[in-house]
Short mmCIF file of C-alpha atoms and ligand atoms in Angstrom, two decimals:
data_model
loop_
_atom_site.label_atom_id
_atom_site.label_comp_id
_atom_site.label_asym_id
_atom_site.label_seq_id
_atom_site.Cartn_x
_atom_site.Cartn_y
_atom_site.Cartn_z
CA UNK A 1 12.05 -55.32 -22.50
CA UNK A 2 15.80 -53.76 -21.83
CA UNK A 3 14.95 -50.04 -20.75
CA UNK A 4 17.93 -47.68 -19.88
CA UNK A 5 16.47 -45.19 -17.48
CA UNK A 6 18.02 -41.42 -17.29
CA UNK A 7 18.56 -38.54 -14.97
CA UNK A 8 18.36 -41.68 -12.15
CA UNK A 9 18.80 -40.84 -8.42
CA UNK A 10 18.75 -43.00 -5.67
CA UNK A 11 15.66 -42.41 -4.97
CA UNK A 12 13.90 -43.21 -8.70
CA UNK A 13 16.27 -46.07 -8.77
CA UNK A 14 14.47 -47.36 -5.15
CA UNK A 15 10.78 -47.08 -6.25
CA UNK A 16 11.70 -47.83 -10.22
CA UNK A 17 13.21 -51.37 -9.07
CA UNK A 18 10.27 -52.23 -6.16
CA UNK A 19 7.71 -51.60 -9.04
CA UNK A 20 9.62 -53.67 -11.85
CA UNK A 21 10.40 -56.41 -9.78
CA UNK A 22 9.09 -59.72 -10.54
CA UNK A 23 7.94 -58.45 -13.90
CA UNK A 24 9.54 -58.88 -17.70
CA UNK A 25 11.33 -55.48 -17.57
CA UNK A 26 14.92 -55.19 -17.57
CA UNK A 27 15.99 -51.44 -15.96
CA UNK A 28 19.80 -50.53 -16.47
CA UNK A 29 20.42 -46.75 -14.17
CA UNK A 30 22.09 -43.98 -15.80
CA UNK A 31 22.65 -40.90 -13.38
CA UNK A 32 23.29 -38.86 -16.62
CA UNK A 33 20.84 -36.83 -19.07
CA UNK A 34 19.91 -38.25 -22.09
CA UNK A 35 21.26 -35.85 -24.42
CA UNK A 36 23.19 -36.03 -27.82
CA UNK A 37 26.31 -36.57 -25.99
CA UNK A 38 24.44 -39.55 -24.00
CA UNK A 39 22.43 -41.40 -26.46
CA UNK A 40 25.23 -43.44 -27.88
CA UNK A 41 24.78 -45.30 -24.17
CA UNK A 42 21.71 -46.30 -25.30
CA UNK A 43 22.84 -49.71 -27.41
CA UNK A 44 20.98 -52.68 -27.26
CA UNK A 45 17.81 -51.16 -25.62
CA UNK A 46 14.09 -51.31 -26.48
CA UNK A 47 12.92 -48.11 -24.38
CA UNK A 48 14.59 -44.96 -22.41
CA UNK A 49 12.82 -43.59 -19.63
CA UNK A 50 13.39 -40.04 -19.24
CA UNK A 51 13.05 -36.97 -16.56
CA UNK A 52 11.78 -32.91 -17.13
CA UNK A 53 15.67 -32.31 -18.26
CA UNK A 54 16.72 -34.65 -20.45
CA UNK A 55 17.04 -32.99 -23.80
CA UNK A 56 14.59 -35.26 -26.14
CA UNK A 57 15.06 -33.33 -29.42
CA UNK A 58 14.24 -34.68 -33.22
CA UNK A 59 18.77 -35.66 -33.33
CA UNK A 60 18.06 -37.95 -30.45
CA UNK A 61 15.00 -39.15 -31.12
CA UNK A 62 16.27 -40.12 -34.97
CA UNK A 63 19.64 -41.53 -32.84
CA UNK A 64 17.49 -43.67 -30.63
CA UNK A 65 15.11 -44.92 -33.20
CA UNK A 66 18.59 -46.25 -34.97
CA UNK A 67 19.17 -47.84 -32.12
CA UNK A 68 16.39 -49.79 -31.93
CA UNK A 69 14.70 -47.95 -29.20
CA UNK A 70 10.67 -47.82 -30.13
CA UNK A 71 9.09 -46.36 -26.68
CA UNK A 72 9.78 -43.56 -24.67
CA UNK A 73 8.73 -43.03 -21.06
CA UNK A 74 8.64 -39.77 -19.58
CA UNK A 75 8.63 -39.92 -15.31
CA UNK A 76 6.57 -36.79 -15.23
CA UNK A 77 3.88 -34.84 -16.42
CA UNK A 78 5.14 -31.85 -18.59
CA UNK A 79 6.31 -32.70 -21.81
CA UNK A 80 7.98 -29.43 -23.32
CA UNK A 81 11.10 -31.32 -23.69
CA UNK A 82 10.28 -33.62 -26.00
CA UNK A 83 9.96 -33.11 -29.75
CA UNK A 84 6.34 -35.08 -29.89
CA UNK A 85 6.50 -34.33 -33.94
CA UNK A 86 10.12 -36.13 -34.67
CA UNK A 87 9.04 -39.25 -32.13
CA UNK A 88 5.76 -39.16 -34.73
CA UNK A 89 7.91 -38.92 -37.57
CA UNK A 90 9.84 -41.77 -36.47
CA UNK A 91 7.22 -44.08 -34.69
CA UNK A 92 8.43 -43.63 -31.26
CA UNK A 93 5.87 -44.03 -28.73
CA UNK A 94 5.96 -41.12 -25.72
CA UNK A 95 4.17 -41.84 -22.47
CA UNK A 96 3.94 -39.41 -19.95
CA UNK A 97 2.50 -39.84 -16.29
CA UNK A 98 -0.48 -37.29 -16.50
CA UNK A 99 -1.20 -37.22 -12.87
CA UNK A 100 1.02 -38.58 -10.39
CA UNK A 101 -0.39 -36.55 -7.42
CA UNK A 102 -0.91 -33.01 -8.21
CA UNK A 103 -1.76 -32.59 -4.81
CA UNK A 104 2.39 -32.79 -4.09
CA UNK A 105 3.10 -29.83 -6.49
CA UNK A 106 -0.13 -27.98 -5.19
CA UNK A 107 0.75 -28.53 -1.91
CA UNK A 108 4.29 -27.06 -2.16
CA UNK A 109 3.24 -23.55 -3.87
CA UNK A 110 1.40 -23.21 -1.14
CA UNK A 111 4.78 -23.85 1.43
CA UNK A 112 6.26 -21.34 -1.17
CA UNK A 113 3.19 -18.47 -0.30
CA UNK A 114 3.36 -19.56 3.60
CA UNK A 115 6.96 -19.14 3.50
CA UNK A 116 7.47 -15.80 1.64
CA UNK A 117 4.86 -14.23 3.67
CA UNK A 118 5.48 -15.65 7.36
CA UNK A 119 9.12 -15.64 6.65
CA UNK A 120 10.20 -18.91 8.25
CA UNK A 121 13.17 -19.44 5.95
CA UNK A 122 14.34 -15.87 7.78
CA UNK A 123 13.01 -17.14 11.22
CA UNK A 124 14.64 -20.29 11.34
CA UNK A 125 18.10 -18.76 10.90
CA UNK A 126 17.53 -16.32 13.50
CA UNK A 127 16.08 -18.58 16.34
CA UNK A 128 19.10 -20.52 15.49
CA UNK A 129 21.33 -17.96 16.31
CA UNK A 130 19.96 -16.76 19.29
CA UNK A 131 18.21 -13.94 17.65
CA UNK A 132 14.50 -13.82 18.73
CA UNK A 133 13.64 -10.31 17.07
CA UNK A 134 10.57 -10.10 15.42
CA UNK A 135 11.37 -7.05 13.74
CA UNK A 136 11.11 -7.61 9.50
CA UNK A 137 9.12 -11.08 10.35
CA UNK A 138 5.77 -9.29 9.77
CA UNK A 139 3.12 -11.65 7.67
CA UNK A 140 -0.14 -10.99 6.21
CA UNK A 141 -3.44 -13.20 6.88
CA UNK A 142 -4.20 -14.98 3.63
CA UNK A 143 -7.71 -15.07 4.29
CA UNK A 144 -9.47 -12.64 2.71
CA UNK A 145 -6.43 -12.19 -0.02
CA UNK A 146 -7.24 -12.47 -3.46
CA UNK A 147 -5.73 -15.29 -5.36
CA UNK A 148 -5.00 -15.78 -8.85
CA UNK A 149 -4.37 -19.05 -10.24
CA UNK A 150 -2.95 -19.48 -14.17
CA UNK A 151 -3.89 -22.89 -15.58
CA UNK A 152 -6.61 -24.84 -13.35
CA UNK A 153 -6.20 -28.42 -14.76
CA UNK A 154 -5.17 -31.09 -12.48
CA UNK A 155 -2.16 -29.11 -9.96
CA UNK A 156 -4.39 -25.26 -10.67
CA UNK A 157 -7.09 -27.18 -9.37
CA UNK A 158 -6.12 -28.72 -6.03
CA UNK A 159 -4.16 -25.64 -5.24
CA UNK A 160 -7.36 -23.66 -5.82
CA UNK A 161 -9.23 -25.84 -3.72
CA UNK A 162 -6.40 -25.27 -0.77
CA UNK A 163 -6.62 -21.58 -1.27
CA UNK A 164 -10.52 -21.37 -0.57
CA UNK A 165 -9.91 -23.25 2.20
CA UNK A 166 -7.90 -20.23 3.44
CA UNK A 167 -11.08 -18.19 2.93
CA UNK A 168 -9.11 -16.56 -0.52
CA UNK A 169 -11.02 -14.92 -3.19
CA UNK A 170 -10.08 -17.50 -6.01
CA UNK A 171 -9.95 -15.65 -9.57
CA UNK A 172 -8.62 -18.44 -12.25
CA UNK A 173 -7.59 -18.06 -15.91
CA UNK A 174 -7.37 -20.49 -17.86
CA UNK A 175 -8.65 -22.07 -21.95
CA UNK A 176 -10.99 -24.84 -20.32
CA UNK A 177 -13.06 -23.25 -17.36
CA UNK A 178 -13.63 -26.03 -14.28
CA UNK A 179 -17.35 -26.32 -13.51
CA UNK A 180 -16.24 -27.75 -10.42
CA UNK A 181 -13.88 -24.95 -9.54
CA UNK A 182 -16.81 -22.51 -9.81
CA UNK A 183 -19.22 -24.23 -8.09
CA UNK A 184 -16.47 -24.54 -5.08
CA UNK A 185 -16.81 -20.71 -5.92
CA UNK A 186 -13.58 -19.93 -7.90
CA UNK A 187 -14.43 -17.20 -10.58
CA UNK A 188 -12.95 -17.71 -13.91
CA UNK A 189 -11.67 -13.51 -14.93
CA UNK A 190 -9.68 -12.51 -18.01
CA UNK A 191 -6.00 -12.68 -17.51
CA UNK A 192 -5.85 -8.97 -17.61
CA UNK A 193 -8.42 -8.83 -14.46
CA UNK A 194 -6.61 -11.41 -12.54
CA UNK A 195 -3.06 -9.46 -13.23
CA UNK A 196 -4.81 -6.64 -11.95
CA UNK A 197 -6.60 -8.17 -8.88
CA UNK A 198 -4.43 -10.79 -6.96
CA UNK A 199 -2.18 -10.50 -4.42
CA UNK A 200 -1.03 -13.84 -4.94
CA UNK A 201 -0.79 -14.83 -8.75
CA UNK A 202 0.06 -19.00 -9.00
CA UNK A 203 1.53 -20.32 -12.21
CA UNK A 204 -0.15 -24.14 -13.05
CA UNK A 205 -0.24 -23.64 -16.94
CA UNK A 206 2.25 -25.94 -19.35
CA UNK A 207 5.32 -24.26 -21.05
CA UNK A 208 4.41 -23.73 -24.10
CA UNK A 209 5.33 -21.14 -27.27
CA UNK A 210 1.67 -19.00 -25.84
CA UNK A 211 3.22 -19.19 -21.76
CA UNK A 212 6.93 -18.56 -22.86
CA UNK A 213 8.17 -15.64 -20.42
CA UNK A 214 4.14 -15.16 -19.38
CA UNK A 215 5.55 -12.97 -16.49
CA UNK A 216 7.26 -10.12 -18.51
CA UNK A 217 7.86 -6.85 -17.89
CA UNK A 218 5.15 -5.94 -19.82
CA UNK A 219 2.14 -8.15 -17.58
CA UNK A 220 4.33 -7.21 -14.24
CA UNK A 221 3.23 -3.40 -14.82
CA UNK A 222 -0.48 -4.84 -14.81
CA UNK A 223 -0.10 -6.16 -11.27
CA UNK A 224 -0.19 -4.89 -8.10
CA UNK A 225 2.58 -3.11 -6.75
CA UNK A 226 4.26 -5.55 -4.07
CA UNK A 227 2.09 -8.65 -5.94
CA UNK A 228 3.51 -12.16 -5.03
CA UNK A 229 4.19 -14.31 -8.01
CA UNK A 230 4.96 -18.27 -7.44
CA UNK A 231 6.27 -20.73 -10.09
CA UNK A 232 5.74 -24.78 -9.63
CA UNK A 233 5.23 -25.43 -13.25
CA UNK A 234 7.88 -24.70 -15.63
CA UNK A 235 10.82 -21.88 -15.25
CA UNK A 236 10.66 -20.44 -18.64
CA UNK A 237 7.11 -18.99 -17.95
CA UNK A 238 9.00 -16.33 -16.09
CA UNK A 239 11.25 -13.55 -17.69
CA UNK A 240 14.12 -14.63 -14.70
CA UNK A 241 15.86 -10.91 -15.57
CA UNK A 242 12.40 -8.78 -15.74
CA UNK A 243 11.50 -10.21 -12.64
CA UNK A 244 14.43 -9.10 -10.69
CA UNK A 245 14.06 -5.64 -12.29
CA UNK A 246 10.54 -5.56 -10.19
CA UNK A 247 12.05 -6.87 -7.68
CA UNK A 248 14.20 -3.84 -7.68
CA UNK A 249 11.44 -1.27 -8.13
CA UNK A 250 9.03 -3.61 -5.25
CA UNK A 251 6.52 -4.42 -8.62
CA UNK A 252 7.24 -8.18 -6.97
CA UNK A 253 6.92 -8.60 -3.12
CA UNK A 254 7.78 -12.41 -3.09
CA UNK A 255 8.86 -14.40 -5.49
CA UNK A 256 8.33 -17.97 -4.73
CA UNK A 257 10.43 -20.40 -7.66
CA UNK A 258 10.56 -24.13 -7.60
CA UNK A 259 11.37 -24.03 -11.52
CA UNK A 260 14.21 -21.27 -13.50
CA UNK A 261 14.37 -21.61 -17.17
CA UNK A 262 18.16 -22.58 -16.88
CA UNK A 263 17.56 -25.16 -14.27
CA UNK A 264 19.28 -27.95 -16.03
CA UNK A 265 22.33 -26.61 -15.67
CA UNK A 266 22.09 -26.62 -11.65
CA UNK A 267 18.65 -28.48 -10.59
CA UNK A 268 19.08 -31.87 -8.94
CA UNK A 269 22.34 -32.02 -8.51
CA UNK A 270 24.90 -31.07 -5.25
CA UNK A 271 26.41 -28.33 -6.24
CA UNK A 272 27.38 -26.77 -3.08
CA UNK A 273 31.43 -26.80 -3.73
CA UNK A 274 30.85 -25.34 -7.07
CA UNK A 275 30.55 -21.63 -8.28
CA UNK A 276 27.65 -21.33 -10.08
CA UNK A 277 27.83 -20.08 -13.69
CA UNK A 278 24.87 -18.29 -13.78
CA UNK A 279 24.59 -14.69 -12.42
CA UNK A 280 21.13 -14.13 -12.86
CA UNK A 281 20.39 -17.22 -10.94
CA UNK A 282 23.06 -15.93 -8.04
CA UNK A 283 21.47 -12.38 -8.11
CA UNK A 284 18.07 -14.06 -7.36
CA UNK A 285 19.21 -15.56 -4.06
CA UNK A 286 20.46 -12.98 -3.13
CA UNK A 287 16.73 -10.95 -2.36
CA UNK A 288 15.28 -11.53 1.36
CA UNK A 289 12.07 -12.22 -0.72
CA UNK A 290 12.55 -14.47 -2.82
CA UNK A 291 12.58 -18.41 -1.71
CA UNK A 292 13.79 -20.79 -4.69
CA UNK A 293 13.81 -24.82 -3.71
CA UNK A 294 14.89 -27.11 -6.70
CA UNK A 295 11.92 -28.91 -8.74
CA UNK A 296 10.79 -30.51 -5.65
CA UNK A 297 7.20 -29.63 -5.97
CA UNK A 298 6.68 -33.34 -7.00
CA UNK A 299 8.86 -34.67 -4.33
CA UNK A 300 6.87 -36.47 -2.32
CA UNK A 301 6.69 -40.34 -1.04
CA UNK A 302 3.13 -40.45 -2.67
CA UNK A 303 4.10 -38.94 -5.77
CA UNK A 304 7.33 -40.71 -5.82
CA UNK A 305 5.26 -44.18 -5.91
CA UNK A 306 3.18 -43.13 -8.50
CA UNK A 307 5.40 -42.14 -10.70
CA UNK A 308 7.14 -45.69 -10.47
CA UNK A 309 3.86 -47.33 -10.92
CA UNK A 310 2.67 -45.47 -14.29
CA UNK A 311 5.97 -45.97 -15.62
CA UNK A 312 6.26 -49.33 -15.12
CA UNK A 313 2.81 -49.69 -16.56
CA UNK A 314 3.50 -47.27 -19.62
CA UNK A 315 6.35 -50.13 -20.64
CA UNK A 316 5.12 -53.44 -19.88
CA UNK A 317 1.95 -52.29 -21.48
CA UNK A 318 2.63 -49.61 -24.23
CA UNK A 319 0.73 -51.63 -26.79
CA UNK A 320 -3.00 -52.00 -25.08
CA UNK A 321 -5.74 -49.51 -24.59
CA UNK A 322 -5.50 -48.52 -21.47
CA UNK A 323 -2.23 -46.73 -21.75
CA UNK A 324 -3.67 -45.01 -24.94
CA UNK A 325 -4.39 -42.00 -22.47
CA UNK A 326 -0.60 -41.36 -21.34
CA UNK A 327 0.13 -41.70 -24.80
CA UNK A 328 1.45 -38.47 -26.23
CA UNK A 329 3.22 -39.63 -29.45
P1 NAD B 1 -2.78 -30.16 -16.69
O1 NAD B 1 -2.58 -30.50 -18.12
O2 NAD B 1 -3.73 -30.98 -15.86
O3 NAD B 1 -3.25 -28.64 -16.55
C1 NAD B 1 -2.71 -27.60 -17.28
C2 NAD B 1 -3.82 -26.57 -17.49
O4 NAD B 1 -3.25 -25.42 -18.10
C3 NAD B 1 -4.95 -27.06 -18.39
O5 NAD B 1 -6.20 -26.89 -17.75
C4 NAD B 1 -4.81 -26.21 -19.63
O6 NAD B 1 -6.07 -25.93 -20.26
C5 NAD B 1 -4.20 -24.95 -19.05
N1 NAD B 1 -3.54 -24.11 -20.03
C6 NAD B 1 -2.93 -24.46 -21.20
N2 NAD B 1 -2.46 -23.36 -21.81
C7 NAD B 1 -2.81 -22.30 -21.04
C8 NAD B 1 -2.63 -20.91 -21.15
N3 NAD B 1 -2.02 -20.37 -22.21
N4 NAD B 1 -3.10 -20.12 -20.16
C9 NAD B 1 -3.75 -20.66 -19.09
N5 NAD B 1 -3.97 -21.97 -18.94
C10 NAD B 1 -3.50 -22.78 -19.90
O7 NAD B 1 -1.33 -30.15 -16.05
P2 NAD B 1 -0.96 -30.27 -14.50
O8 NAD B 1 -0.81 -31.70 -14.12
O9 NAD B 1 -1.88 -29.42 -13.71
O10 NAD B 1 0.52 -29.63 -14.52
C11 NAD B 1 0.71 -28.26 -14.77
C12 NAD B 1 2.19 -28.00 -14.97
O11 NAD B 1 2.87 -28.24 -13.73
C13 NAD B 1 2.87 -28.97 -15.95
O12 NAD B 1 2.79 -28.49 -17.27
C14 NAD B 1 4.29 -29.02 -15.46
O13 NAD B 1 5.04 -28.09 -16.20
C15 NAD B 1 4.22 -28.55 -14.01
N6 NAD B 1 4.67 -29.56 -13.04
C16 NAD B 1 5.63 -29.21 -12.13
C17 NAD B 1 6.05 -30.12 -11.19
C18 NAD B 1 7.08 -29.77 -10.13
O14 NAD B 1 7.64 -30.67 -9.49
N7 NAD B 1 7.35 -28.51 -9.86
C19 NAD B 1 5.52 -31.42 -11.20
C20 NAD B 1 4.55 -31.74 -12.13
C21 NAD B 1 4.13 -30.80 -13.05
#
């Protein structure tokens, strides 16, 4: 099988090859998006594998099908770029890789809330420079601190399970209540009550039409004043603009962002000698109290293997049952 994998990096390249090796799969590296622009690379090719910004819509899907391409493999878990309905309509099968280590993302919220509040991004500037002040460093103890956590599937859940071990008062929302989350003693609230009780308030839901722009002005009022909001999952669950308005008025303490909704135009790539075209994004950075890092939650050796693995899996074996379940389309 000839598969012409997108949005590569060094790094996918690395752990892609090691896991294909020795097996029937022939992997050709494009560092580009698959997009409309990009699909016409895609000739003589049975399969694409794709990342969270390649633009999968119902033109490409229909361009790849032409093509010949009958399987598509997705090197991550969300799936709210891909039009799952055209890749139906034109018997393309989607995997995704459902659960590559949620611990990675969970774990790297939590860097986000340990940052924001002890302020080490700040600290490790000054120590640098000499400065050993302490003054505007001042941190809260999490323990005790009530917790809200949006979405507790597979990432909600291990980063619940971290925050009771910080002696947190865990209040989760989400359509499927975890029996194992509440007997660990998470309680499951309305979204209204957690809004109005957390200091903390973690997004682990999916992007989708019900999450789009979650965080609004209109759920900020319902917070606490000073609440700090963290993003791992996907950046359009935030209203980017209505958050800095409360970060204006205080309404947001922290912000913590490893996602932005216009990510794909900046996200994974170096673009330190370039201005960036995007002045809500530059506004953002500018805040003492707000940390963004790049999609990285998932960035972890572990993870990183995994995903390689599944992938692998998903194409030498598309057609047998136990790939069913990372079958989306
Ligand atoms: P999951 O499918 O295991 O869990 C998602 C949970 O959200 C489910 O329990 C679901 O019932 C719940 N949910 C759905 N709609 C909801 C709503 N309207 N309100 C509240 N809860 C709702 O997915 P996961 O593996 O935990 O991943 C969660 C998200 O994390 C993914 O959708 C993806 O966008 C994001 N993610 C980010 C990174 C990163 O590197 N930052 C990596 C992987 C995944």
């Amino acid at each position: 099988m000839r598969v012409a994998v997108f949005s590569c990096k060094p790094y996918d390249k690395r752990t892609l090859s090691d896991c294909a090796h020795g097996t029937s799969l022939s992997l050709s590296f494009f560092e580009s998006r698959l997009s409309m622009e990009t699909v016409k690379l895609v000739q003589d090719f049975d399969a694409v594998s794709c990342f969270v910004n390649d633009d999968i819509n119902a033109d490409v899907i229909a361009s790849l099908k032409q093509q010949g391409v009958h399987v598509i493999a997705l090197r991550c878990t969300g799936f709210n770029n891909v039009d799952l309905q055209a890749a139906k309509d034109q018997d393309v099968q989607v995997f995704h890789v459902p659960d590559y280590s949620p611990t990675s993302v969970a774990e790297h919220a939590v860097a986000l809330i340990m940052t924001l509040n002890r302020k080490t991004h700040r600290a490790y500037h000054r120590v640098k420079e000499g400065n050993f002040a302490l003054e505007g460093l001042m941190g809260f103890n999490l323990e005790g601190k009530t917790v809200g956590c949006v979405g507790t599937g597979r990432i909600g859940a291990a980063f619940c399970r971290i925050m009771k071990g910080f002696g947190c008062h865990v209040y989760c929302y989400d359509l499927y209540p975890s029996e194992a989350l509440i007997e660990l003693g998470c309680e499951y609230v309305s979204l209204e009550d957690l809004y109005e009780k957390s200091d903390i308030i973690s997004l682990h839901c999916p992007l989708n039409q019900s999450t789009h722009h979650l965080i609004n002005q209109q759920t900020l009022a319902k917070m606490k004043d000073g609440v700090m909001i963290i993003n791992t999952s996907r950046g359009a669950l935030v209203h980017a603009q209505e958050a800095i308005d409360a970060l204006y008025t205080g309404k947001i303490g922290f912000l913590g962002l490893d996602v932005y909704e216009q990510e794909n135009e900046i996200f994974f790539e170096d673009m330190s000698s370039h201005i960036i075209q995007d002045s809500v994004f530059q506004l953002m950075l500018t805040f003492p109290n707000v940390v963004v890092t790049g999609h990285q939650g998932y960035f972890t050796h572990e993870a990183l293997s995994h995903i390689a693995a599944t992938t692998v899996d998903n194409l030498l074996h598309y057609r047998t049952k136990e790939s069913q379940s990372r079958r989306l389309a």
